[in-house]
Short mmCIF file of C-alpha atoms and ligand atoms in Angstrom, two decimals:
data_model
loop_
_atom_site.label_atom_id
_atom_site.label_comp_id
_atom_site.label_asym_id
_atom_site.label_seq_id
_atom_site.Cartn_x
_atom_site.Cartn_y
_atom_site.Cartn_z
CA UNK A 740 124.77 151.37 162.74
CA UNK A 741 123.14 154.59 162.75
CA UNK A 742 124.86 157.74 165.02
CA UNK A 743 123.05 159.81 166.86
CA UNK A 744 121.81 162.95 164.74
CA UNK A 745 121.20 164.91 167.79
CA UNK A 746 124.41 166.01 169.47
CA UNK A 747 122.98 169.19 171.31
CA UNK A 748 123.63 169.20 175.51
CA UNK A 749 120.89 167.57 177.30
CA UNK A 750 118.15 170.14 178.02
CA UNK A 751 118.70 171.12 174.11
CA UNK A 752 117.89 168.27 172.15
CA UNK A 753 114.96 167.95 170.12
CA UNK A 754 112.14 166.37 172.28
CA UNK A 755 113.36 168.70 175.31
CA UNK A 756 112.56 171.61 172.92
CA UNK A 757 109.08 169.58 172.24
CA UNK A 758 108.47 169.54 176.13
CA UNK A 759 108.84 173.25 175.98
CA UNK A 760 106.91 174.04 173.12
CA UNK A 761 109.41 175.48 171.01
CA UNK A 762 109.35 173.11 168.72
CA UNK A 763 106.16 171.77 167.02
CA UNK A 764 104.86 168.59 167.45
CA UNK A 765 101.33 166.81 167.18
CA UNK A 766 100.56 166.01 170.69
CA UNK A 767 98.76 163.75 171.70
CA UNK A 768 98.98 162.58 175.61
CA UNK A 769 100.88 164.25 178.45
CA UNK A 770 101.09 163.88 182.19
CA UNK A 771 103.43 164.62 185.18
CA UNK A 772 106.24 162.49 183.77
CA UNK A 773 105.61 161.95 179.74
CA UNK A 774 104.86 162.95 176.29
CA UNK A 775 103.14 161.35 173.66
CA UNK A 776 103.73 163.00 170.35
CA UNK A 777 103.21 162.00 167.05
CA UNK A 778 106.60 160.56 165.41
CA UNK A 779 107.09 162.56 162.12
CA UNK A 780 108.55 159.36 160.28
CA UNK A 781 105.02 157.90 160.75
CA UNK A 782 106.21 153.87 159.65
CA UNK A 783 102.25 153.54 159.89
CA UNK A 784 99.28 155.60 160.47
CA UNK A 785 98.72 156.34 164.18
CA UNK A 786 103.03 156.05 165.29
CA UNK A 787 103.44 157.63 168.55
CA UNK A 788 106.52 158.49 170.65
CA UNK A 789 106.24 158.52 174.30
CA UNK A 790 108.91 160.59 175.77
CA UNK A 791 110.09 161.79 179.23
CA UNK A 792 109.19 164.88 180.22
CA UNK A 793 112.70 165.31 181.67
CA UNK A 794 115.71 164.93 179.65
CA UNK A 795 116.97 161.38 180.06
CA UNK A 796 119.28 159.67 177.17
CA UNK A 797 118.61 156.00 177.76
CA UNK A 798 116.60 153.73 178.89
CA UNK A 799 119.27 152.97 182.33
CA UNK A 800 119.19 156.65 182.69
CA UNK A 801 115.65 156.64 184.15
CA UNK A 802 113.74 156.59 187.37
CA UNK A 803 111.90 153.69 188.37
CA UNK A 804 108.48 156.17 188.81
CA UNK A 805 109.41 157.22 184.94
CA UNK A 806 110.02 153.54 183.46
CA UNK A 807 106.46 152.94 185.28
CA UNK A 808 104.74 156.18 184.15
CA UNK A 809 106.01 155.14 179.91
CA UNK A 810 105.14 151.74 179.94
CA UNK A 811 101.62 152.97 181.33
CA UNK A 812 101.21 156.02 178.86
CA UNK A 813 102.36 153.36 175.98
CA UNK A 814 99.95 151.22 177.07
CA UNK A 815 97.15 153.54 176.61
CA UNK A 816 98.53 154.92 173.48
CA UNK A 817 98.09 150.96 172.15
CA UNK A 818 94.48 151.01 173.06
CA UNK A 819 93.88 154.33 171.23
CA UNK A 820 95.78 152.57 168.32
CA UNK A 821 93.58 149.84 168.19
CA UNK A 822 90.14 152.05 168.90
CA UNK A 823 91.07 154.28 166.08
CA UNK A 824 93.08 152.67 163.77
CA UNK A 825 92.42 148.84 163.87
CA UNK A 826 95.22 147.72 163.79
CA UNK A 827 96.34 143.73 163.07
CA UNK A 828 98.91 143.94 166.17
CA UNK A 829 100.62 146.57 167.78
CA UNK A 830 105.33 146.72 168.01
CA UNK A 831 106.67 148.50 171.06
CA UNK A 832 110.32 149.96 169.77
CA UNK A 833 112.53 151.50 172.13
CA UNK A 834 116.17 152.12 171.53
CA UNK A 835 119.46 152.60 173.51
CA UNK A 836 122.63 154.20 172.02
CA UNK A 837 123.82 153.95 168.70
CA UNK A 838 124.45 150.99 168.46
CA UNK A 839 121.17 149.85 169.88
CA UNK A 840 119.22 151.51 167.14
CA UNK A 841 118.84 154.91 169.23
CA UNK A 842 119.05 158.14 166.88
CA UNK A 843 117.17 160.68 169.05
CA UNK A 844 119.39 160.95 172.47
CA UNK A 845 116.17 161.78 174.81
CA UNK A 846 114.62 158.62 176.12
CA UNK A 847 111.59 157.12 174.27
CA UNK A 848 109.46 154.39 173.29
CA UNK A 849 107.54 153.87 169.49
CA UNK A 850 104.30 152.72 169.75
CA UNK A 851 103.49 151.56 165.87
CA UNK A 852 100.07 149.81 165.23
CA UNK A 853 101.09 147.38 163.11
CA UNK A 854 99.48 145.73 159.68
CA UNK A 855 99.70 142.76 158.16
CA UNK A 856 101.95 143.06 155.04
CA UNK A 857 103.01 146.21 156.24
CA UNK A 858 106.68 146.01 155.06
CA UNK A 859 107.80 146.46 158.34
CA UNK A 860 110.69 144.28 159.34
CA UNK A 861 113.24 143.28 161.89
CA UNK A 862 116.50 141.70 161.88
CA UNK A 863 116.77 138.83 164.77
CA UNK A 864 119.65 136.53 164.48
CA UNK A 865 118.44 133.95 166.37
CA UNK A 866 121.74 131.77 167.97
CA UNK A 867 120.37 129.41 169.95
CA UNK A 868 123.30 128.40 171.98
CA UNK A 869 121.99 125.44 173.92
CA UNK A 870 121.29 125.35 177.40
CA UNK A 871 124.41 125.42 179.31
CA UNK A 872 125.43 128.34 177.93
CA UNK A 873 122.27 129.63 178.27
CA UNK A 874 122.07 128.93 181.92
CA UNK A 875 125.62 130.74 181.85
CA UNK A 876 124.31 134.09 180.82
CA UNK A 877 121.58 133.68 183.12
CA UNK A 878 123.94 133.29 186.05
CA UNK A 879 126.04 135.84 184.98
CA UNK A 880 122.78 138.03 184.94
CA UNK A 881 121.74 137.34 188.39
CA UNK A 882 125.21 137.99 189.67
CA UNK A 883 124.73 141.52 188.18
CA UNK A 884 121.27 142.11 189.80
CA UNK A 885 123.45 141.04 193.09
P1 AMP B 229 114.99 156.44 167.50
O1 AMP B 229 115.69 156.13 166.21
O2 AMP B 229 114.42 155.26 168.20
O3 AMP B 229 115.89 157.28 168.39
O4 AMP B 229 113.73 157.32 167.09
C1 AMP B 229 113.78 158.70 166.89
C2 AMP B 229 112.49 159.06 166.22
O5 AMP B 229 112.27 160.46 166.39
C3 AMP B 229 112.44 158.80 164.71
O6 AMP B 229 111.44 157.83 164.43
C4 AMP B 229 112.12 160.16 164.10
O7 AMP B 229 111.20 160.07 163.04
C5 AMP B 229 111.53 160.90 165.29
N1 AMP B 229 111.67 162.34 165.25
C6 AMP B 229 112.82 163.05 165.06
N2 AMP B 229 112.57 164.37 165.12
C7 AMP B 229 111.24 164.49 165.36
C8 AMP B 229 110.36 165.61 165.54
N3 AMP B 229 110.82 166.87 165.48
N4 AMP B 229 109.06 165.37 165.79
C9 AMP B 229 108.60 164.10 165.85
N5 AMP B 229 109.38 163.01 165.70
C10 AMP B 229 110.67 163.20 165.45
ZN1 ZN B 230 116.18 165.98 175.80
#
């Protein structure tokens, strides 16, 4: 699994330093609660992070008014996708902790217009448990929510 490269204190990690413009970074949306910026990786033409403005690390770590405000800047960073790049289909990625893929400890989503044959690829062991189990994990689910 990969470990987080970015062990500075929150307010120091790399995108915080984006926020603040002491880093550089290809912008390319901001408003009251997030960042779009181009992700230097680039998987394909057009990848975009969108990042809270505020230093959160994971995805449980934010407001509801900042889980709305990404889902609705990554929405319109799709449609600029798809105006300017054509895309065949359009991933959402968005990682939590190590071991859920995260490597940059500031909360944010990739937005990658997506190809086909593009050589991108997920792992997705598919266990298909049956339904009683199934309906076990549900109920333990809803218990959580209480
Ligand atoms: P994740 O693995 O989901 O945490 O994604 C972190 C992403 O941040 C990677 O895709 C990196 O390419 C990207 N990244 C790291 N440093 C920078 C930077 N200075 N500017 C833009 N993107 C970055
Ligand atoms: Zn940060």
């Amino acid at each position: 699994m990969p470990e987080f490269v970015d062990r500075s204190p929150p307010g120091e990690c790399i995108f915080c330093r984006i926020m603040r413009n002491e880093l550089p970074a290809a912008h390319v949306h901001e408003d009251e609660l997030t960042l779009a910026f181009m992700d230097i990786g680039q998987v394909t033409p057009g990848h975009v992070l969108v990042a809270t403005k505020r230093h959160a690390a994971t995805l449980l770590d934010l407001t509801q008014a900042e889980a709305a405000a990404v889902m609705q800047t990554a929405q319109r960073m799709a449609s600029a996708q798809q105006t300017a790049f054509s895309p065949d289909g359009i991933t959402l990625l968005q990682a939590n902790g190590a071991a859920g893929g995260q490597t940059v400890a500031h909360f944010h989503v990739h937005v990658v217009a997506r190809h086909t044959g593009d050589g991108v690829s997920f792992a997705w062991p598919r266990k298909e448990p049956g339904a009683e189990v199934i309906a076990g994990y549900a109920a333990r689910l809803r218990e959580a929510l209480g």
